[in-house]
Tab-separated table of C-alpha atoms in Angstrom:
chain	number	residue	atom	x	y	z
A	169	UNK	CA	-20.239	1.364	7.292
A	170	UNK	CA	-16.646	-0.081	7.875
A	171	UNK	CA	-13.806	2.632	7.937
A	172	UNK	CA	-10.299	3.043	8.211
A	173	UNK	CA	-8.267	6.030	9.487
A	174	UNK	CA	-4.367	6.637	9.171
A	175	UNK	CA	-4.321	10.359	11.536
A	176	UNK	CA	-0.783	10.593	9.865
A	177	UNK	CA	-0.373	11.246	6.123
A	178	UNK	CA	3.769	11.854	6.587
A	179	UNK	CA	6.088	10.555	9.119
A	180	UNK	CA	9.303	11.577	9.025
A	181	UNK	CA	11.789	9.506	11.421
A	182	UNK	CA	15.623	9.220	11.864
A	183	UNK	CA	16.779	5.897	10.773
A	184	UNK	CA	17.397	3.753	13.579
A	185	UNK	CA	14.669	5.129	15.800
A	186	UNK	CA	10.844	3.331	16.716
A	187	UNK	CA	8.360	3.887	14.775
A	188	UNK	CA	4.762	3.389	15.337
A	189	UNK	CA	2.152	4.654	12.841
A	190	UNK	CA	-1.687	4.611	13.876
A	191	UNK	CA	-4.511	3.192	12.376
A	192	UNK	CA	-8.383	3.259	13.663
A	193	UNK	CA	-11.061	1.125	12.224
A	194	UNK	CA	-14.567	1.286	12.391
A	195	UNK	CA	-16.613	-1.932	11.728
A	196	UNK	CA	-19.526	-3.436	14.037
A	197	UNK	CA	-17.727	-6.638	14.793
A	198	UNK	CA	-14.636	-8.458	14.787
A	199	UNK	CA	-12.416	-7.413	12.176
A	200	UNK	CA	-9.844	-8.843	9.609
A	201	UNK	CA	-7.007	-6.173	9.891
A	202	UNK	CA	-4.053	-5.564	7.376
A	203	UNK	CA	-1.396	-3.600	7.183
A	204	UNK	CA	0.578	-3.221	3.755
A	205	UNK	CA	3.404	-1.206	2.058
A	206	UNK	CA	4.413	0.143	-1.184
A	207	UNK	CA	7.098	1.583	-2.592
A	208	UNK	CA	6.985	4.178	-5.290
A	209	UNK	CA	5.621	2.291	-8.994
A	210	UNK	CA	4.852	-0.794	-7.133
A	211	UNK	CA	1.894	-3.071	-6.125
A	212	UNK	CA	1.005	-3.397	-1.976
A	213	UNK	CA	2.865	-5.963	-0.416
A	214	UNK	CA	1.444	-7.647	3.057
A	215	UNK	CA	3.399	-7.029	6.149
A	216	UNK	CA	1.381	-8.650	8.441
A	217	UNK	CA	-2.484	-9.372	9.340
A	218	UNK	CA	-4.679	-9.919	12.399
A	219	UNK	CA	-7.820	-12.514	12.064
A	220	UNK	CA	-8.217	-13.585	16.055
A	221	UNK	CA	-6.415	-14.796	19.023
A	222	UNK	CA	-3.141	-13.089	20.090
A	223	UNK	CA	-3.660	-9.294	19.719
A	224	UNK	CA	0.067	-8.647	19.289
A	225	UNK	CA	0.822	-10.323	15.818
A	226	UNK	CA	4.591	-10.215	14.049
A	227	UNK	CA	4.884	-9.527	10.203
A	228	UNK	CA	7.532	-9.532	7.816
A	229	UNK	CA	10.864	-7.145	7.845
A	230	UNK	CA	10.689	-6.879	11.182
A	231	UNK	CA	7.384	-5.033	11.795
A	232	UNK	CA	4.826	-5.514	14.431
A	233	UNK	CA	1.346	-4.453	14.896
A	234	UNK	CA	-1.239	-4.616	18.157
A	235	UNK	CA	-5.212	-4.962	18.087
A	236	UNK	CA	-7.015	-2.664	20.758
A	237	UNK	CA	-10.206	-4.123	20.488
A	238	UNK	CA	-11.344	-1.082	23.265
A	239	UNK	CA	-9.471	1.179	21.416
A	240	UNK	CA	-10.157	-0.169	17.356
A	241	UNK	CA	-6.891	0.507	16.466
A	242	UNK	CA	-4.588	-1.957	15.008
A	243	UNK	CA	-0.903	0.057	15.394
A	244	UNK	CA	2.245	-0.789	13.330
A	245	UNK	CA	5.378	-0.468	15.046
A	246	UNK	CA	9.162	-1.070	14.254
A	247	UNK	CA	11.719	-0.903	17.148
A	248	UNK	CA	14.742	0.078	14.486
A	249	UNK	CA	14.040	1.422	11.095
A	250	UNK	CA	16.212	1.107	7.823
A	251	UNK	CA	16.492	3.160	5.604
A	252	UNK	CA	14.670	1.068	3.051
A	253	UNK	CA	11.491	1.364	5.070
A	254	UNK	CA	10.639	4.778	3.476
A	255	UNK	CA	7.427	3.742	1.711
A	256	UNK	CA	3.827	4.299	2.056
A	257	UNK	CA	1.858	1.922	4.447
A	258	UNK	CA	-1.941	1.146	4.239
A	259	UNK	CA	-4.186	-0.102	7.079
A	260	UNK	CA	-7.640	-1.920	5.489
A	261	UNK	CA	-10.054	-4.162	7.277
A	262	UNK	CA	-11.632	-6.813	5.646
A	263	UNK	CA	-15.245	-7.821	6.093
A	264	UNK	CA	-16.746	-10.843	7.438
A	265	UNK	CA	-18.940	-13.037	5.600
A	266	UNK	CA	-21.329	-12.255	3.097
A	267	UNK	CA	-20.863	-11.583	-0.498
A	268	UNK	CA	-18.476	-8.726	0.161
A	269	UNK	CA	-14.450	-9.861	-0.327
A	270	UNK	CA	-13.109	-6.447	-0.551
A	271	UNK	CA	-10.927	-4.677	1.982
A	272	UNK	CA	-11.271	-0.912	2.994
A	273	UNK	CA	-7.872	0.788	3.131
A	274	UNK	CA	-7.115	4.112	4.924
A	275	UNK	CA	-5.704	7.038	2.804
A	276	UNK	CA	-1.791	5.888	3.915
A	277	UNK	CA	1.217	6.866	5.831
A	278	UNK	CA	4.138	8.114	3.800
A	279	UNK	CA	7.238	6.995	6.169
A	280	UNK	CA	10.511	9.275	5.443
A	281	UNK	CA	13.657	7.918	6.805
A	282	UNK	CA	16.396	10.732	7.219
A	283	UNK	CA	19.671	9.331	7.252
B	80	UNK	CA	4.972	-16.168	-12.808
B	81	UNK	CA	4.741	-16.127	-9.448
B	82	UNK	CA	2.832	-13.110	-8.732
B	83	UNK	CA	-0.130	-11.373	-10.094
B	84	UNK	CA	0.630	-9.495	-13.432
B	85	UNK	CA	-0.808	-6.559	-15.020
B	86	UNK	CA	-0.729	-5.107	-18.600
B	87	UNK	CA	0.213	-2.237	-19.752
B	88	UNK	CA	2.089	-1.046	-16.819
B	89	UNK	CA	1.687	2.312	-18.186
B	90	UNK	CA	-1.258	3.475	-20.680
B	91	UNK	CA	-1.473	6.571	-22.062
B	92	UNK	CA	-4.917	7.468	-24.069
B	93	UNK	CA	-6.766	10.371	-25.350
B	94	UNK	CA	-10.151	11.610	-24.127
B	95	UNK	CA	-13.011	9.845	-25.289
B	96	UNK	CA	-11.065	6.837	-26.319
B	97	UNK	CA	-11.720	3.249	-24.558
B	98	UNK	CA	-9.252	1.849	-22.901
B	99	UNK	CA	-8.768	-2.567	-21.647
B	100	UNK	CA	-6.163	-3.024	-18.569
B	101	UNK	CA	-5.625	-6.882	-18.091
B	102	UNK	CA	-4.763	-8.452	-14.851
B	103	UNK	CA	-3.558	-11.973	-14.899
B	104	UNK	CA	-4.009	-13.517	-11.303
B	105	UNK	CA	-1.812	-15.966	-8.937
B	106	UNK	CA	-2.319	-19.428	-10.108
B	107	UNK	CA	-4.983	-21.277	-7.929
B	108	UNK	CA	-6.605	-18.306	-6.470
B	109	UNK	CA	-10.070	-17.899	-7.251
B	110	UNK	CA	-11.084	-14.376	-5.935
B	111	UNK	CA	-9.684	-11.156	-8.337
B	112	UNK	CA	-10.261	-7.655	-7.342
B	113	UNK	CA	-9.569	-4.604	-9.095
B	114	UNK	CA	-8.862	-1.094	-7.399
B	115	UNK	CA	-8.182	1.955	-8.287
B	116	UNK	CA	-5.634	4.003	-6.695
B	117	UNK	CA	-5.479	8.321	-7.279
B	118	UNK	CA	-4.111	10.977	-5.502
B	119	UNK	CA	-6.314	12.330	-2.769
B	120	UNK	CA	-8.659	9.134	-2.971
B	121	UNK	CA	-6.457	6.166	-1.815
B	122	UNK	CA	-7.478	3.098	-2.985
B	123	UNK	CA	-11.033	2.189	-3.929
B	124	UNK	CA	-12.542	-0.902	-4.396
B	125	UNK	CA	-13.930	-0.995	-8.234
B	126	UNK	CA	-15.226	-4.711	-8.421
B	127	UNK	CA	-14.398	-8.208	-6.924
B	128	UNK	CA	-14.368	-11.637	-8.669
B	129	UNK	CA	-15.508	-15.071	-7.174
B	130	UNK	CA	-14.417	-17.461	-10.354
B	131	UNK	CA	-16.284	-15.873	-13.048
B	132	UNK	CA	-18.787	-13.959	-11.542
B	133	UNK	CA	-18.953	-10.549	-9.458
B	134	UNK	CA	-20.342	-10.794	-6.685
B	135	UNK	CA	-19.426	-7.281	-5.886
B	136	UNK	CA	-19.791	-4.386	-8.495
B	137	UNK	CA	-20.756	-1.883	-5.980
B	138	UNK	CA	-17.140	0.570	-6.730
B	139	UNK	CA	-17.690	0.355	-10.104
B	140	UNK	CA	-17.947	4.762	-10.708
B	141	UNK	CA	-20.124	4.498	-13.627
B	142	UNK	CA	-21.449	2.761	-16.453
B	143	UNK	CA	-18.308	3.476	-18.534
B	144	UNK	CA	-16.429	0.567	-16.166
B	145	UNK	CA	-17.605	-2.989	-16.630
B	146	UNK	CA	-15.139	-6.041	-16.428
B	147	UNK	CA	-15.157	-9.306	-16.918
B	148	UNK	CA	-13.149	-12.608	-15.944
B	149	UNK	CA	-12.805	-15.505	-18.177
B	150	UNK	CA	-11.812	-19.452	-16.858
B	151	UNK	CA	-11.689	-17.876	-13.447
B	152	UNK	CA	-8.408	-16.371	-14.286
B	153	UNK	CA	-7.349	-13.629	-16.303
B	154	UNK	CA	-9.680	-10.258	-15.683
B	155	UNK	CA	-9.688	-7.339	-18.167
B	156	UNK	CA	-11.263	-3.968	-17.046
B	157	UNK	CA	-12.420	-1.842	-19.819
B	158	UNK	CA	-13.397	1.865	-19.277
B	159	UNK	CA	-15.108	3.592	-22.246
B	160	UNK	CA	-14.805	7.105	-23.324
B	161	UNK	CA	-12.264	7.848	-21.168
B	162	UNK	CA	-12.547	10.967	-19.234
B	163	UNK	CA	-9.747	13.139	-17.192
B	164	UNK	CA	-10.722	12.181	-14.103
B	165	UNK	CA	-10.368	8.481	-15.071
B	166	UNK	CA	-6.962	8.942	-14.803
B	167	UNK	CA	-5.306	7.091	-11.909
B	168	UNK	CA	-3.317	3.538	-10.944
B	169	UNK	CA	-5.621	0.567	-11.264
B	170	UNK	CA	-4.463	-2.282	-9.097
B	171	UNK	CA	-5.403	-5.943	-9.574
B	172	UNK	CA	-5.449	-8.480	-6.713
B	173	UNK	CA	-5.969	-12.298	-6.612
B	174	UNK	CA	-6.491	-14.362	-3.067
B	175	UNK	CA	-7.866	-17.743	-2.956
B	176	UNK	CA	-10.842	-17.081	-1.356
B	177	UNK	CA	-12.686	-13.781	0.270
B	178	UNK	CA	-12.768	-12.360	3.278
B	179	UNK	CA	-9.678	-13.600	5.719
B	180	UNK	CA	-7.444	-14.409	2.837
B	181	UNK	CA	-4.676	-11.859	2.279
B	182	UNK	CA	-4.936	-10.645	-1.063
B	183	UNK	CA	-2.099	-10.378	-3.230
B	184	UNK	CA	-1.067	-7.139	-5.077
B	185	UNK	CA	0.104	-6.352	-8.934
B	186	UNK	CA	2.003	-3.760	-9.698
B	187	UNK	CA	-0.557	-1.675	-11.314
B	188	UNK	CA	-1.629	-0.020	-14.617
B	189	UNK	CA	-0.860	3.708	-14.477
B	190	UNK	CA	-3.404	4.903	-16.815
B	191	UNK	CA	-3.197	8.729	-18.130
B	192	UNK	CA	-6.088	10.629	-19.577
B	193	UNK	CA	-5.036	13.296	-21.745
């Protein structure tokens, strides 16, 4: 069965430093990989995604995230962070074919940005 | 609008009443999908929509949740005699298709059980 991990449940980082936050999937093939955020009373909004080629794929507000096939993990990773980053990110997989169109997400990362 | 509504954005019910959260989807996109989002469980997958039909039902917790999707657009979920644990955010997302296609997020119906 597909499955998605987030090791961290809070990050707490000083705002300007990197931040990476981890993510391991489990799934028998190739896998569709998300990564989304949400802020506090608000719906998940799509940072970035990974379907095939390039493993190093660029997202919106300036995030990043790498596919480790040898590894399953699909990382997210900011080189600054604001301040307005403090949110809760998900990692979910999608499946491939087949009747089944949901994603799996992980339990989250809740990001704290001290100022 | 633009994005994918939901209504109420807030619910709050009695135990043992029924309760109908509507989700109105992005314009054009033909797969819905309803979640439900709690502390300590994340987000589960409840049910998924291909135009009218689901495909999918296999989140639904029990026989209490059914929903249904009418002119492959707006979805209602309806949980009967509500119970505690039913409490929780229930999040509706449209994509236009399965699979590969990022699916877009509403807001979410905070629903609380008392």
């Amino acid at each position: 069965a597909q499955s998605v991990t987030q090791p961290d449940i809070h990050i707490t980082v000083s705002e300007g430093a990197s931040l990476e936050l981890r993510c391991n999937y489990s799934y028998g093939a190739t896998p569709y990989l998300f990564w989304y955020v949400q802020s506090p009373g608000q719906g998940l909004q799509l940072l970035l995604k990974y379907f095939s080629g390039d493993t190093l794929v660029q997202g919106i507000k300036g995030f990043e995230a790498e596919f480790k096939r040898s590894q399953s993990s699909f990382n997210l990773r900011k080189p600054s962070v604001h301040w307005s980053d403090a949110a809760e990110y998900f990692c979910a997989v999608g499946a491939h074919g087949g009747s089944q169109g949901n994603l799996i997400f992980g339990k989250g990362t809740k990001l704290s940005v001290k100022p | 609008g633009a994005g994918v509504s939901q209504s109420p954005s807030n619910k709050v019910t009695e135990k043992g009443k029924d309760v109908e959260l509507r989700c109105d989807p992005i314009s054009g996109h033909t797969a819905l999908y309803w979640y439900r989002q709690s502390l300590g469980q994340g987000l589960e997958f409840l049910i998924y929509f291909q135009g009218n039909s689901a495909p999918d039902k296999s989140g639904l917790p029990s026989d209490r949740f059914s929903a249904e999707r009418t002119g492959g657009s707006v979805s209602t979920l309806t949980i009967q005699r509500t119970q505690q644990e039913d409490s929780a955010v229930y999040l509706c997302a449209s994509s236009f298709g399965q699979t590969n296609q990022p699916q877009h997020f509403g807001d979410g119906t905070r629903l609380s059980i008392l």
